[in-house]
CSV table of C-alpha atoms in Angstrom, one decimal:
chain,number,residue,atom,x,y,z
A,1,UNK,CA,0.7,10.3,20.6
A,2,UNK,CA,3.3,9.4,17.9
A,3,UNK,CA,3.6,10.5,14.0
A,4,UNK,CA,5.0,8.5,11.4
A,5,UNK,CA,5.9,9.5,7.8
A,6,UNK,CA,7.7,7.3,5.5
A,7,UNK,CA,9.8,8.8,2.2
A,8,UNK,CA,9.9,6.1,-0.3
A,9,UNK,CA,12.3,7.7,-2.4
A,10,UNK,CA,15.0,8.5,0.6
A,11,UNK,CA,13.6,5.5,2.8
A,12,UNK,CA,13.7,8.0,5.8
A,13,UNK,CA,11.9,7.4,8.9
A,14,UNK,CA,10.3,10.5,11.2
A,15,UNK,CA,9.0,9.3,14.9
A,16,UNK,CA,8.0,11.7,16.6
A,17,UNK,CA,7.0,12.2,20.0
A,18,UNK,CA,4.6,15.2,21.6
A,19,UNK,CA,7.6,16.1,23.6
A,20,UNK,CA,10.7,15.9,20.6
A,21,UNK,CA,11.2,18.4,18.0
A,22,UNK,CA,12.9,16.0,16.1
A,23,UNK,CA,12.3,17.2,12.2
A,24,UNK,CA,13.0,15.8,8.2
A,25,UNK,CA,15.9,18.2,8.7
A,26,UNK,CA,17.2,16.6,11.8
A,27,UNK,CA,17.3,13.1,10.5
A,28,UNK,CA,19.4,14.0,7.6
A,29,UNK,CA,21.7,16.3,9.8
A,30,UNK,CA,22.0,13.2,11.7
A,31,UNK,CA,22.9,10.5,9.0
A,32,UNK,CA,26.0,12.2,9.0
A,33,UNK,CA,26.9,11.8,12.2
A,34,UNK,CA,29.5,9.3,13.3
A,35,UNK,CA,27.1,8.0,15.5
A,36,UNK,CA,24.4,7.0,12.7
A,37,UNK,CA,27.9,5.6,10.7
A,38,UNK,CA,28.0,2.8,13.2
A,39,UNK,CA,24.2,1.9,13.2
A,40,UNK,CA,24.6,1.2,9.5
A,41,UNK,CA,27.4,-1.2,9.5
A,42,UNK,CA,25.5,-3.5,11.8
A,43,UNK,CA,23.7,-6.6,11.1
A,44,UNK,CA,19.8,-6.6,11.4
A,45,UNK,CA,19.7,-8.1,14.1
A,46,UNK,CA,21.6,-6.3,16.2
A,47,UNK,CA,19.9,-3.2,14.5
A,48,UNK,CA,16.8,-5.5,15.8
A,49,UNK,CA,17.8,-5.5,19.1
A,50,UNK,CA,18.6,-2.1,19.1
A,51,UNK,CA,15.2,-1.0,17.9
A,52,UNK,CA,13.9,-2.7,20.8
A,53,UNK,CA,14.9,-1.0,23.0
A,54,UNK,CA,13.8,2.2,21.5
A,55,UNK,CA,16.3,3.4,19.0
A,56,UNK,CA,15.0,5.4,16.1
A,57,UNK,CA,18.1,5.1,14.3
A,58,UNK,CA,18.3,1.3,14.7
A,59,UNK,CA,14.5,1.0,13.3
A,60,UNK,CA,15.2,4.1,10.1
A,61,UNK,CA,18.5,2.0,9.0
A,62,UNK,CA,16.6,-1.4,9.1
A,63,UNK,CA,13.1,0.9,7.1
A,64,UNK,CA,16.5,1.9,5.0
A,65,UNK,CA,17.2,-2.1,3.6
A,66,UNK,CA,14.7,-3.2,3.4
A,67,UNK,CA,11.9,-0.8,1.9
A,68,UNK,CA,12.4,-1.7,-1.5
A,69,UNK,CA,12.3,-5.5,-1.7
A,70,UNK,CA,9.0,-5.5,0.7
A,71,UNK,CA,7.2,-2.8,-1.5
A,72,UNK,CA,7.8,-5.1,-4.3
A,73,UNK,CA,5.7,-7.5,-2.7
A,74,UNK,CA,3.1,-5.0,-1.7
A,75,UNK,CA,2.9,-4.4,-5.5
A,76,UNK,CA,3.0,-7.8,-6.7
A,77,UNK,CA,0.1,-8.1,-4.2
A,78,UNK,CA,-2.2,-5.8,-4.6
A,79,UNK,CA,-1.2,-4.5,-8.6
A,80,UNK,CA,-1.2,-0.8,-8.0
A,81,UNK,CA,2.0,1.2,-6.7
A,82,UNK,CA,0.1,3.6,-4.3
A,83,UNK,CA,-2.1,1.4,-2.6
A,84,UNK,CA,1.1,-0.9,-2.0
A,85,UNK,CA,3.0,2.3,-0.4
A,86,UNK,CA,0.2,3.1,1.9
A,87,UNK,CA,0.2,-0.3,3.0
A,88,UNK,CA,3.8,-1.0,3.2
A,89,UNK,CA,3.8,2.3,5.6
A,90,UNK,CA,1.0,1.0,7.5
A,91,UNK,CA,3.1,-2.4,7.4
A,92,UNK,CA,6.2,-0.1,9.0
A,93,UNK,CA,4.3,1.4,11.5
A,94,UNK,CA,2.8,-1.8,12.8
A,95,UNK,CA,6.3,-3.7,13.3
A,96,UNK,CA,7.5,-0.6,15.1
A,97,UNK,CA,4.7,-1.0,17.5
A,98,UNK,CA,5.5,-5.0,17.7
A,99,UNK,CA,9.3,-4.8,17.4
A,100,UNK,CA,9.5,-6.0,21.0
A,101,UNK,CA,7.1,-9.0,20.4
A,102,UNK,CA,9.5,-9.8,17.5
A,103,UNK,CA,11.7,-13.2,19.0
A,104,UNK,CA,14.0,-13.9,16.8
A,105,UNK,CA,13.2,-17.2,16.3
A,106,UNK,CA,13.3,-15.9,12.3
A,107,UNK,CA,14.6,-13.6,10.5
A,108,UNK,CA,13.9,-10.3,10.4
A,109,UNK,CA,13.0,-10.2,6.7
A,110,UNK,CA,10.5,-13.0,7.1
A,111,UNK,CA,8.7,-11.5,9.7
A,112,UNK,CA,8.0,-8.1,7.8
A,113,UNK,CA,7.4,-10.0,5.1
A,114,UNK,CA,4.6,-11.5,6.9
A,115,UNK,CA,3.6,-8.0,7.9
A,116,UNK,CA,3.4,-6.9,4.1
A,117,UNK,CA,1.4,-9.7,2.9
A,118,UNK,CA,-0.9,-9.5,5.8
A,119,UNK,CA,-1.8,-5.5,5.2
A,120,UNK,CA,-1.4,-5.6,1.5
A,121,UNK,CA,-4.0,-9.1,2.0
A,122,UNK,CA,-6.4,-7.0,3.9
A,123,UNK,CA,-6.3,-4.2,1.8
A,124,UNK,CA,-7.5,-6.3,-0.9
A,125,UNK,CA,-10.1,-7.5,0.7
A,126,UNK,CA,-11.7,-4.0,1.7
A,127,UNK,CA,-11.5,-2.7,-1.9
A,128,UNK,CA,-13.3,-6.2,-2.9
A,129,UNK,CA,-16.0,-6.1,-0.9
A,130,UNK,CA,-19.0,-5.0,-3.4
A,131,UNK,CA,-22.1,-3.5,-2.4
A,132,UNK,CA,-25.1,-4.6,-5.3
A,133,UNK,CA,-28.3,-2.9,-5.9
A,134,UNK,CA,-30.6,-5.3,-7.1
A,135,UNK,CA,-32.5,-4.1,-10.6
A,136,UNK,CA,-35.8,-5.4,-9.0
A,137,UNK,CA,-35.7,-3.5,-5.9
A,138,UNK,CA,-36.4,0.4,-5.4
A,139,UNK,CA,-33.5,2.6,-4.2
A,140,UNK,CA,-34.6,3.8,-0.2
A,141,UNK,CA,-36.8,6.8,-1.3
A,142,UNK,CA,-38.0,5.9,-4.6
A,143,UNK,CA,-41.6,4.1,-5.2
A,144,UNK,CA,-40.6,2.2,-8.5
A,145,UNK,CA,-37.8,1.6,-10.4
A,146,UNK,CA,-36.1,2.6,-13.5
A,147,UNK,CA,-32.9,1.8,-15.1
A,148,UNK,CA,-31.6,2.8,-18.5
A,149,UNK,CA,-29.3,0.4,-20.0
A,150,UNK,CA,-27.9,1.3,-23.0
A,151,UNK,CA,-26.9,-1.2,-25.7
A,152,UNK,CA,-23.3,-0.5,-27.1
A,153,UNK,CA,-24.3,-2.1,-30.3
A,154,UNK,CA,-26.0,-0.7,-33.3
A,155,UNK,CA,-29.4,0.8,-33.5
A,156,UNK,CA,-32.1,-0.9,-35.7
A,157,UNK,CA,-31.4,1.7,-38.2
A,158,UNK,CA,-28.2,1.7,-38.0
A,159,UNK,CA,-27.5,-2.1,-38.1
A,160,UNK,CA,-29.8,-2.1,-41.3
A,161,UNK,CA,-28.0,0.7,-43.2
A,162,UNK,CA,-24.7,-1.0,-42.6
A,163,UNK,CA,-26.2,-3.9,-44.0
A,164,UNK,CA,-27.7,-2.2,-47.0
A,165,UNK,CA,-24.5,-1.0,-48.0
A,166,UNK,CA,-22.0,-4.5,-47.5
A,167,UNK,CA,-25.2,-5.9,-50.0
A,168,UNK,CA,-24.6,-2.8,-52.7
A,169,UNK,CA,-20.8,-3.2,-52.4
A,170,UNK,CA,-20.9,-6.9,-53.1
A,171,UNK,CA,-23.0,-7.5,-56.1
A,172,UNK,CA,-20.7,-4.5,-57.5
């Protein structure tokens, strides 16, 4: 089982396998490691190649580089930062799962952007599905339909009172 955690403020990734004792604290310590410093200086294409070979550090560096831009894309589609963060996390998860299928014919960011857009659009489709309740059909378990629809306007008494006050003010 793989556990996935993304912290957007610090762009940390936690991908832990059941035999792994790796934690976020361990990740923070690894960032000071000279090996991790070497990963930071690599180009995206090299990081992708390393991630395709299973390097969590390389994938974490890709996340650190591209999370902010991908979050902006998701927010522009979903118009809700929390939903955008959720879908970006799902997009990173899908990217990790399918990194081996990335062929390098386009830039990594192009491929990732398409994943983020697809995830965001799927979220929109899910939230826009609405249930319809027909006013002339009884709800399940009910014999008849009863709706109380409130009118936001003035009641007849309030309307009459408002007209009378307006007439008095005009006369004086």
